[in-house]
mmCIF file of C-alpha atoms in Angstrom:
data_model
loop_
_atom_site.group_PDB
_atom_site.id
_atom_site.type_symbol
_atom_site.label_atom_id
_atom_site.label_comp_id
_atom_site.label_asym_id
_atom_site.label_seq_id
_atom_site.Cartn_x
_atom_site.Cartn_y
_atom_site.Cartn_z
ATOM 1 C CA UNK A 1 95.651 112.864 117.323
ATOM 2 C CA UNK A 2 95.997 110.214 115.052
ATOM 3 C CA UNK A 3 98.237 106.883 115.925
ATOM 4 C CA UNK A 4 100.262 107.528 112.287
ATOM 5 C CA UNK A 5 100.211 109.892 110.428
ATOM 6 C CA UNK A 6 102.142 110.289 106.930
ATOM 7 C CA UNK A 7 102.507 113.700 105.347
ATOM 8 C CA UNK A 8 103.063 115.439 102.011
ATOM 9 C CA UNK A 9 105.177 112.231 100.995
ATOM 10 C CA UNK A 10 107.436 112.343 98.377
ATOM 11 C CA UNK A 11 109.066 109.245 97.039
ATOM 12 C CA UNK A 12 111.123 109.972 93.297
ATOM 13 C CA UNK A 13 113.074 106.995 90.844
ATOM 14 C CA UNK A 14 115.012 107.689 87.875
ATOM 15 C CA UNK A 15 112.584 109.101 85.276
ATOM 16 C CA UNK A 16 109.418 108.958 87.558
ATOM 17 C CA UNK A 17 107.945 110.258 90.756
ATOM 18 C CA UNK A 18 106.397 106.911 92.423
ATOM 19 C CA UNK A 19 104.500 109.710 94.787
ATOM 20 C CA UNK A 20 103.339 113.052 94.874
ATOM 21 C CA UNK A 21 102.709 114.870 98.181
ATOM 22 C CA UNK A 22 100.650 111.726 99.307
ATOM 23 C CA UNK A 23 98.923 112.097 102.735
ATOM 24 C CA UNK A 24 97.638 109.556 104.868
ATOM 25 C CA UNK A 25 96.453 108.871 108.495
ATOM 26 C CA UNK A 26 95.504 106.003 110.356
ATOM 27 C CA UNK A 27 93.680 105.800 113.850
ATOM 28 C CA UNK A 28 94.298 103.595 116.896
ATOM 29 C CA UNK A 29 92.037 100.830 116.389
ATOM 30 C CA UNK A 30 90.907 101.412 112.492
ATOM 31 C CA UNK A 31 91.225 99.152 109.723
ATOM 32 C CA UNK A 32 92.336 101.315 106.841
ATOM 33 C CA UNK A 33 92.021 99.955 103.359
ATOM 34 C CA UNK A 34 94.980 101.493 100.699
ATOM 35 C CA UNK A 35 93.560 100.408 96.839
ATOM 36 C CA UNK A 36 94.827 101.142 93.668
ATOM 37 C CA UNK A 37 95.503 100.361 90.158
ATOM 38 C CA UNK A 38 98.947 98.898 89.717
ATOM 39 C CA UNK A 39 101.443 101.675 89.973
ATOM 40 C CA UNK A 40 99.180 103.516 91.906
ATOM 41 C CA UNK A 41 101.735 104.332 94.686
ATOM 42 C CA UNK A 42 101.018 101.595 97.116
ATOM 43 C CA UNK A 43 103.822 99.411 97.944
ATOM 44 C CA UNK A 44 106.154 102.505 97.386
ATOM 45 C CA UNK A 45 104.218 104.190 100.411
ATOM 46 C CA UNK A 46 104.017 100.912 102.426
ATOM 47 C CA UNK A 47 107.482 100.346 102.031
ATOM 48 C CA UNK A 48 108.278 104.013 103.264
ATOM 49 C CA UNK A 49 105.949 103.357 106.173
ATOM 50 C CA UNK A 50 107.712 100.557 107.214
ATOM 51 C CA UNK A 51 111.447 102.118 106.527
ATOM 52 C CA UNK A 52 111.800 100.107 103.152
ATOM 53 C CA UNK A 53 112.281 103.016 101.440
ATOM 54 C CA UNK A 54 113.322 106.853 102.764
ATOM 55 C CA UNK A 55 111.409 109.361 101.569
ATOM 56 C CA UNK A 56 112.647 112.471 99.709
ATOM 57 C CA UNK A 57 109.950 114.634 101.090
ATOM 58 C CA UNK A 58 107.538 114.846 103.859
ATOM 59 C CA UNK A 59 106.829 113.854 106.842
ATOM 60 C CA UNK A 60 106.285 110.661 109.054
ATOM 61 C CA UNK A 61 104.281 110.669 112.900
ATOM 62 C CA UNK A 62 103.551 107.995 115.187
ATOM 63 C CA UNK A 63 101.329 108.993 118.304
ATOM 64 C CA UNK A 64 102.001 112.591 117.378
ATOM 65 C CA UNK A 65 106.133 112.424 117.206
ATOM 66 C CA UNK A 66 108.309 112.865 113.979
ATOM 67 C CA UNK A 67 110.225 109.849 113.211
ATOM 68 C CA UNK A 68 112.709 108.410 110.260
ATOM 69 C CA UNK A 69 113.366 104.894 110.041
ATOM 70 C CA UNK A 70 116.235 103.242 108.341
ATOM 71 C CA UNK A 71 114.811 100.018 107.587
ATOM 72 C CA UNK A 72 112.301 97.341 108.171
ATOM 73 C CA UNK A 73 113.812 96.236 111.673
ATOM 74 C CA UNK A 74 114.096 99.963 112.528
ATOM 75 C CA UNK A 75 110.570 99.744 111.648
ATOM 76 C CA UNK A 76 109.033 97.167 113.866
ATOM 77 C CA UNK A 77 111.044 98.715 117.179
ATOM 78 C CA UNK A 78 108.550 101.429 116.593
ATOM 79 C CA UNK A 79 105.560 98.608 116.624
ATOM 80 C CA UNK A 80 105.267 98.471 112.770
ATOM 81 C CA UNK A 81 105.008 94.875 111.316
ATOM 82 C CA UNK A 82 104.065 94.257 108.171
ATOM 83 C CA UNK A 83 103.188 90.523 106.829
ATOM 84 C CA UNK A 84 103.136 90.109 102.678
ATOM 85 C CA UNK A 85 101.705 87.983 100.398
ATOM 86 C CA UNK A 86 104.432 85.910 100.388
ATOM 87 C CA UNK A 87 105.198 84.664 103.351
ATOM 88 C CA UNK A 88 108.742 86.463 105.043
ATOM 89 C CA UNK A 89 109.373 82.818 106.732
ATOM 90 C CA UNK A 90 111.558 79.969 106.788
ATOM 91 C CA UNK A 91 109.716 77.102 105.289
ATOM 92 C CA UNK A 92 112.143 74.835 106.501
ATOM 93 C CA UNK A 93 112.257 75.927 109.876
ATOM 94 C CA UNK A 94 109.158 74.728 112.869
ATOM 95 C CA UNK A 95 106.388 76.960 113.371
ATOM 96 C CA UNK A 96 108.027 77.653 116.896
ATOM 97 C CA UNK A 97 111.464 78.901 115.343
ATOM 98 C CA UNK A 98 109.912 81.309 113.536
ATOM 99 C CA UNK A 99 107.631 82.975 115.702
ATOM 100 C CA UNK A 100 110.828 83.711 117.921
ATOM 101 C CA UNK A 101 113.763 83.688 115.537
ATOM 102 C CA UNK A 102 116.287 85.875 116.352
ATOM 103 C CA UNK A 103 114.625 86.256 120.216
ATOM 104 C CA UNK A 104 114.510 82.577 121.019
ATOM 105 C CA UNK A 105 115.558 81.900 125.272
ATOM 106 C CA UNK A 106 118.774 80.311 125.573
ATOM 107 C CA UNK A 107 120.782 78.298 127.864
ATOM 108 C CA UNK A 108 124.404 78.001 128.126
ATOM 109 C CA UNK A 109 124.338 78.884 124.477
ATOM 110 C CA UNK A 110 121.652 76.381 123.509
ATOM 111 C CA UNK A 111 118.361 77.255 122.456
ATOM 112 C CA UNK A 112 115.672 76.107 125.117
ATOM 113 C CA UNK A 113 113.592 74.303 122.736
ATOM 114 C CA UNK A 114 110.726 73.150 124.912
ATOM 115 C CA UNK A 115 110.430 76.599 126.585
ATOM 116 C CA UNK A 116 110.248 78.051 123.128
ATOM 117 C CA UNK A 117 107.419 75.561 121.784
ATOM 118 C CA UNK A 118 105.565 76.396 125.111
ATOM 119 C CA UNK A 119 105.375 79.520 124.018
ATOM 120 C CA UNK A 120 104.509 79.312 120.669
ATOM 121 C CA UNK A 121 101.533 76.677 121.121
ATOM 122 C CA UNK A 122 100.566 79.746 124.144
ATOM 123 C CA UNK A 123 100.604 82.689 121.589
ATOM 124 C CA UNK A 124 98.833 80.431 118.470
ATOM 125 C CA UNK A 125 96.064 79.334 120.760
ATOM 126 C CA UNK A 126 94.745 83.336 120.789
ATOM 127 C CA UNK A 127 94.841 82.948 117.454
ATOM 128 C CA UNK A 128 92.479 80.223 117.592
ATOM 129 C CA UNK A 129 95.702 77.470 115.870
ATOM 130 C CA UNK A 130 96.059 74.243 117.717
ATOM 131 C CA UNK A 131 99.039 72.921 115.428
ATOM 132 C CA UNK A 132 102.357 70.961 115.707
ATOM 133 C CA UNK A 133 104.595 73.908 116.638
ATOM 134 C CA UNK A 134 107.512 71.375 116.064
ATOM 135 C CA UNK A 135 106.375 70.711 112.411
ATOM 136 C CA UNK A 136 108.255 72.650 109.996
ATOM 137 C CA UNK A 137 106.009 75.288 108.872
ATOM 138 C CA UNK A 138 106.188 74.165 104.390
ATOM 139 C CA UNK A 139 103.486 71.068 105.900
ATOM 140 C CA UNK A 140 101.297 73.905 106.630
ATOM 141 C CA UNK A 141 98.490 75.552 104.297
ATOM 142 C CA UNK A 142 99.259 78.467 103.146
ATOM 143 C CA UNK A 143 96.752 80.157 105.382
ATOM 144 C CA UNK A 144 98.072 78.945 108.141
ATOM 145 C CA UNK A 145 101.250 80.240 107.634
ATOM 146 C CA UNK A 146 99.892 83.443 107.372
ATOM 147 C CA UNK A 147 98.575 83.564 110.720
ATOM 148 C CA UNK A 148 102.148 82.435 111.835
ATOM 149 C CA UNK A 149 103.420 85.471 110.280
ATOM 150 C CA UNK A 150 100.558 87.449 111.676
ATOM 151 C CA UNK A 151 101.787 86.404 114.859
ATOM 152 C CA UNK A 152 105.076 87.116 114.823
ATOM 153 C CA UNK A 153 104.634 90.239 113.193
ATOM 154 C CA UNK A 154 102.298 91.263 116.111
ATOM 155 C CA UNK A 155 104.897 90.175 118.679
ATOM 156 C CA UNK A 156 107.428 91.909 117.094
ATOM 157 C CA UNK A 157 105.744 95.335 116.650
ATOM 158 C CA UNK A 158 102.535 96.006 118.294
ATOM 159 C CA UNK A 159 101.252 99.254 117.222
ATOM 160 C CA UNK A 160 100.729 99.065 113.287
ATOM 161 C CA UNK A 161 100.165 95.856 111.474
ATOM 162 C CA UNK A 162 99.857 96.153 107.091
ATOM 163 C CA UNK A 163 98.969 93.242 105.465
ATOM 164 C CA UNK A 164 100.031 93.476 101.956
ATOM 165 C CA UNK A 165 98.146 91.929 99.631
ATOM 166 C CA UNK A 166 97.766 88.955 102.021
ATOM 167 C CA UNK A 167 94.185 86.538 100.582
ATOM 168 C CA UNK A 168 96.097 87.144 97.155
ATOM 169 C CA UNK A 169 96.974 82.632 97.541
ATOM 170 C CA UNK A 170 94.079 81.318 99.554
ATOM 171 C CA UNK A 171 90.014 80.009 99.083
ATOM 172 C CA UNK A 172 87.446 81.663 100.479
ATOM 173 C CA UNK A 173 87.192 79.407 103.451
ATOM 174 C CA UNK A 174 91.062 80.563 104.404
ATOM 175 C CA UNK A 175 90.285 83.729 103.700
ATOM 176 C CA UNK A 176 87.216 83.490 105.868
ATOM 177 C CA UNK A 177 90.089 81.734 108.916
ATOM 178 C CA UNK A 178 92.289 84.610 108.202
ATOM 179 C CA UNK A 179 90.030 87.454 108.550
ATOM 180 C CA UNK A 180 88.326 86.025 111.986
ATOM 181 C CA UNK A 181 91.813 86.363 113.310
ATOM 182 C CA UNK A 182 92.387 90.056 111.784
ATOM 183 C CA UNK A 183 88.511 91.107 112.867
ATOM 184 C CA UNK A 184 90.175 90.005 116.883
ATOM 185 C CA UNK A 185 93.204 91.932 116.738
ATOM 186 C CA UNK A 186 91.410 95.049 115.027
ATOM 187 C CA UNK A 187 88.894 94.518 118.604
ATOM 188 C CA UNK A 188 92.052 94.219 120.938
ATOM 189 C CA UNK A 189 92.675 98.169 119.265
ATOM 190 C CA UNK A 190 95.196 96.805 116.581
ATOM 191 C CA UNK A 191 95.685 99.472 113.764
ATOM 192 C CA UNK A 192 95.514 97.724 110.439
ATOM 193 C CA UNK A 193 96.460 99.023 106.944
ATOM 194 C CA UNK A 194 94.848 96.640 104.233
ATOM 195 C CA UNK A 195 96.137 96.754 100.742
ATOM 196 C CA UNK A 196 94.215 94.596 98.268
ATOM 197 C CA UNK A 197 92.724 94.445 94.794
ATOM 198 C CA UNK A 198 89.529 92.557 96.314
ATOM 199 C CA UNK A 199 87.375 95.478 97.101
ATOM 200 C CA UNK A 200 84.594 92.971 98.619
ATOM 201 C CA UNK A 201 86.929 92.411 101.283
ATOM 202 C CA UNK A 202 87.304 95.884 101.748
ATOM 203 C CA UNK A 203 83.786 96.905 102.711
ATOM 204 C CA UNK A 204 83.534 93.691 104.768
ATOM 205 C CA UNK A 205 86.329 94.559 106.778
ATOM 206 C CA UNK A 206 87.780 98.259 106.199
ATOM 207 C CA UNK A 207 86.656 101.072 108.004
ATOM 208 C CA UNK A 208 88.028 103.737 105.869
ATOM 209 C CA UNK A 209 89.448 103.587 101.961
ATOM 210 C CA UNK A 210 92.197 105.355 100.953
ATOM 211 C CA UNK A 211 92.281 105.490 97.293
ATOM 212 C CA UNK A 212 95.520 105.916 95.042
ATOM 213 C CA UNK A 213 95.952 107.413 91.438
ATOM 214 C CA UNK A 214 99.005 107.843 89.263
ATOM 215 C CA UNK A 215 101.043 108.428 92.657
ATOM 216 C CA UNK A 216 98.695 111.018 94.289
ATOM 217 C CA UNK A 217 96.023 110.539 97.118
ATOM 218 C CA UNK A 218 92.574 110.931 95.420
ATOM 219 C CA UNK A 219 90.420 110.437 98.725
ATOM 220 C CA UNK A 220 89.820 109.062 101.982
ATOM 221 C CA UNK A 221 86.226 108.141 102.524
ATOM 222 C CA UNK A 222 84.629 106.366 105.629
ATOM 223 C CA UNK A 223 83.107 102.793 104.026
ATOM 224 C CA UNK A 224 80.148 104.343 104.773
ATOM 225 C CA UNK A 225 80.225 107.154 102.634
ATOM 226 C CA UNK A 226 80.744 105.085 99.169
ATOM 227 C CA UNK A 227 80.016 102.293 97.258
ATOM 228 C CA UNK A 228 81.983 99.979 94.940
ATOM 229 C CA UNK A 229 81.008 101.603 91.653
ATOM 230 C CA UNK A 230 82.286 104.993 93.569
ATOM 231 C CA UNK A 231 85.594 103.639 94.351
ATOM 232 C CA UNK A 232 86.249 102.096 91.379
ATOM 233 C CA UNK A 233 85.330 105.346 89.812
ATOM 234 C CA UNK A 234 87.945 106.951 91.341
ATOM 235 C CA UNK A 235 90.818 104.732 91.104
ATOM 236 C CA UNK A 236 90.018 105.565 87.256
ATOM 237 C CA UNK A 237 90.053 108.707 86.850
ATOM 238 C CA UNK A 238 86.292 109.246 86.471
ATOM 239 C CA UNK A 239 83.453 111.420 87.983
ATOM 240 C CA UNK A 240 81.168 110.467 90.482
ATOM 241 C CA UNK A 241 77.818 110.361 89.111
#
């Protein structure tokens, strides 16, 4: 049984259908790569994955059970997080306020803000971050703030993280920090969706592609089974040779 599993989705706008009867499954433990021209149907089923959106057909599963989420916050109470390419943080805010905003131990009605920064300088070191968790977290790179998010996101949900688009802003050498961190949660049995336009990062990282075209699925292929040249192929439109 898969840990998610999306089926026949059906997501319509005014004057377009954003997707067509779009299936998609994703195992405990796999990192699932979702690629796509623009317009392809990818954020529209992310965001229906995560309860953005509602669906107007079809069917979501998670660990074999039908569910319908209402939103985002819905979302993550099922363990799905998502973290985008811009960071969802408060710049202004320290690194330890947002990894526990809106959860953070209190006392008498006042946050306890050494308990708190305990905690966060605890949950960044398995991320391999040794930072000022007092710092607000704009006088980090932007890297950096993406593991934060990574973080919280994981704390939050769980189960299922996406990563949307998420080495879009950084160097190689970030990139490089980021995916060390995503390679160890994928080995702690993490389930990761992947959406990028950087299909090199794909085969280093993805263990299945699921390719997108004009709002319908076109395939799912084990990393294995294809090549560059065959997935760009088919998120044009053209034959395999």
């Amino acid at each position: 049984m898969p840990l998610l599993e999306m089926k026949n989705i059906v997501k319509e706008f005014p004057g377009v259908r954003a997707l067509d009867g779009v299936s998609f499954t994703l195992e405990a433990g796999e990192f699932h790569s979702l690629v796509g021209e623009n317009g392809a149907g990818k954020s529209t089923l992310i965001k229906i994955l995560t309860g953005a959106y509602q669906p107007d057909g079809g069917d979501l599963l998670l660990e074999g059970q039908l569910i319908a989420l209402r939103d985002p916050l819905h979302g993550q109470t099922y363990g799905i997080g998502t973290v985008y390419q811009e960071v969802n943080l408060l710049p202004n805010r320290s690194v330890a306020e947002n990894l526990f905003l809106g959860r953070q131990p209190t006392r008498f009605g006042m946050v306890k803000r050494r308990e708190i920064e305990g905690q966060a300088r605890a949950l960044l070191a398995r991320y391999g971050l040794d930072i000022d968790v007092r710092a607000e977290l704009s006088e980090f790179s932007v890297a950096v703030q993406q593991i934060v998010a990574i973080a919280r996101a994981v704390e939050l949900s769980g189960k299922v993280l996406v990563l949307d688009e998420p080495t879009a802003s950084l160097d190689r050498n970030e990139v490089e920090r980021l995916f060390d961190v995503v390679r160890g949660l994928k080995a702690k049995g993490l389930a990761i969706i992947f959406i990028t336009h950087f299909l090199d990062q794909v085969f280093a990282l993805a263990d299945r592609v699921t390719i997108l075209r004009n709002g319908r699925k076109v395939a799912t292929q084990p990393l294995s089974a294809v090549n560059t040249t065959d997935v760009v192929r088919m998120m044009l439109g053209k034959d395999l040779a």
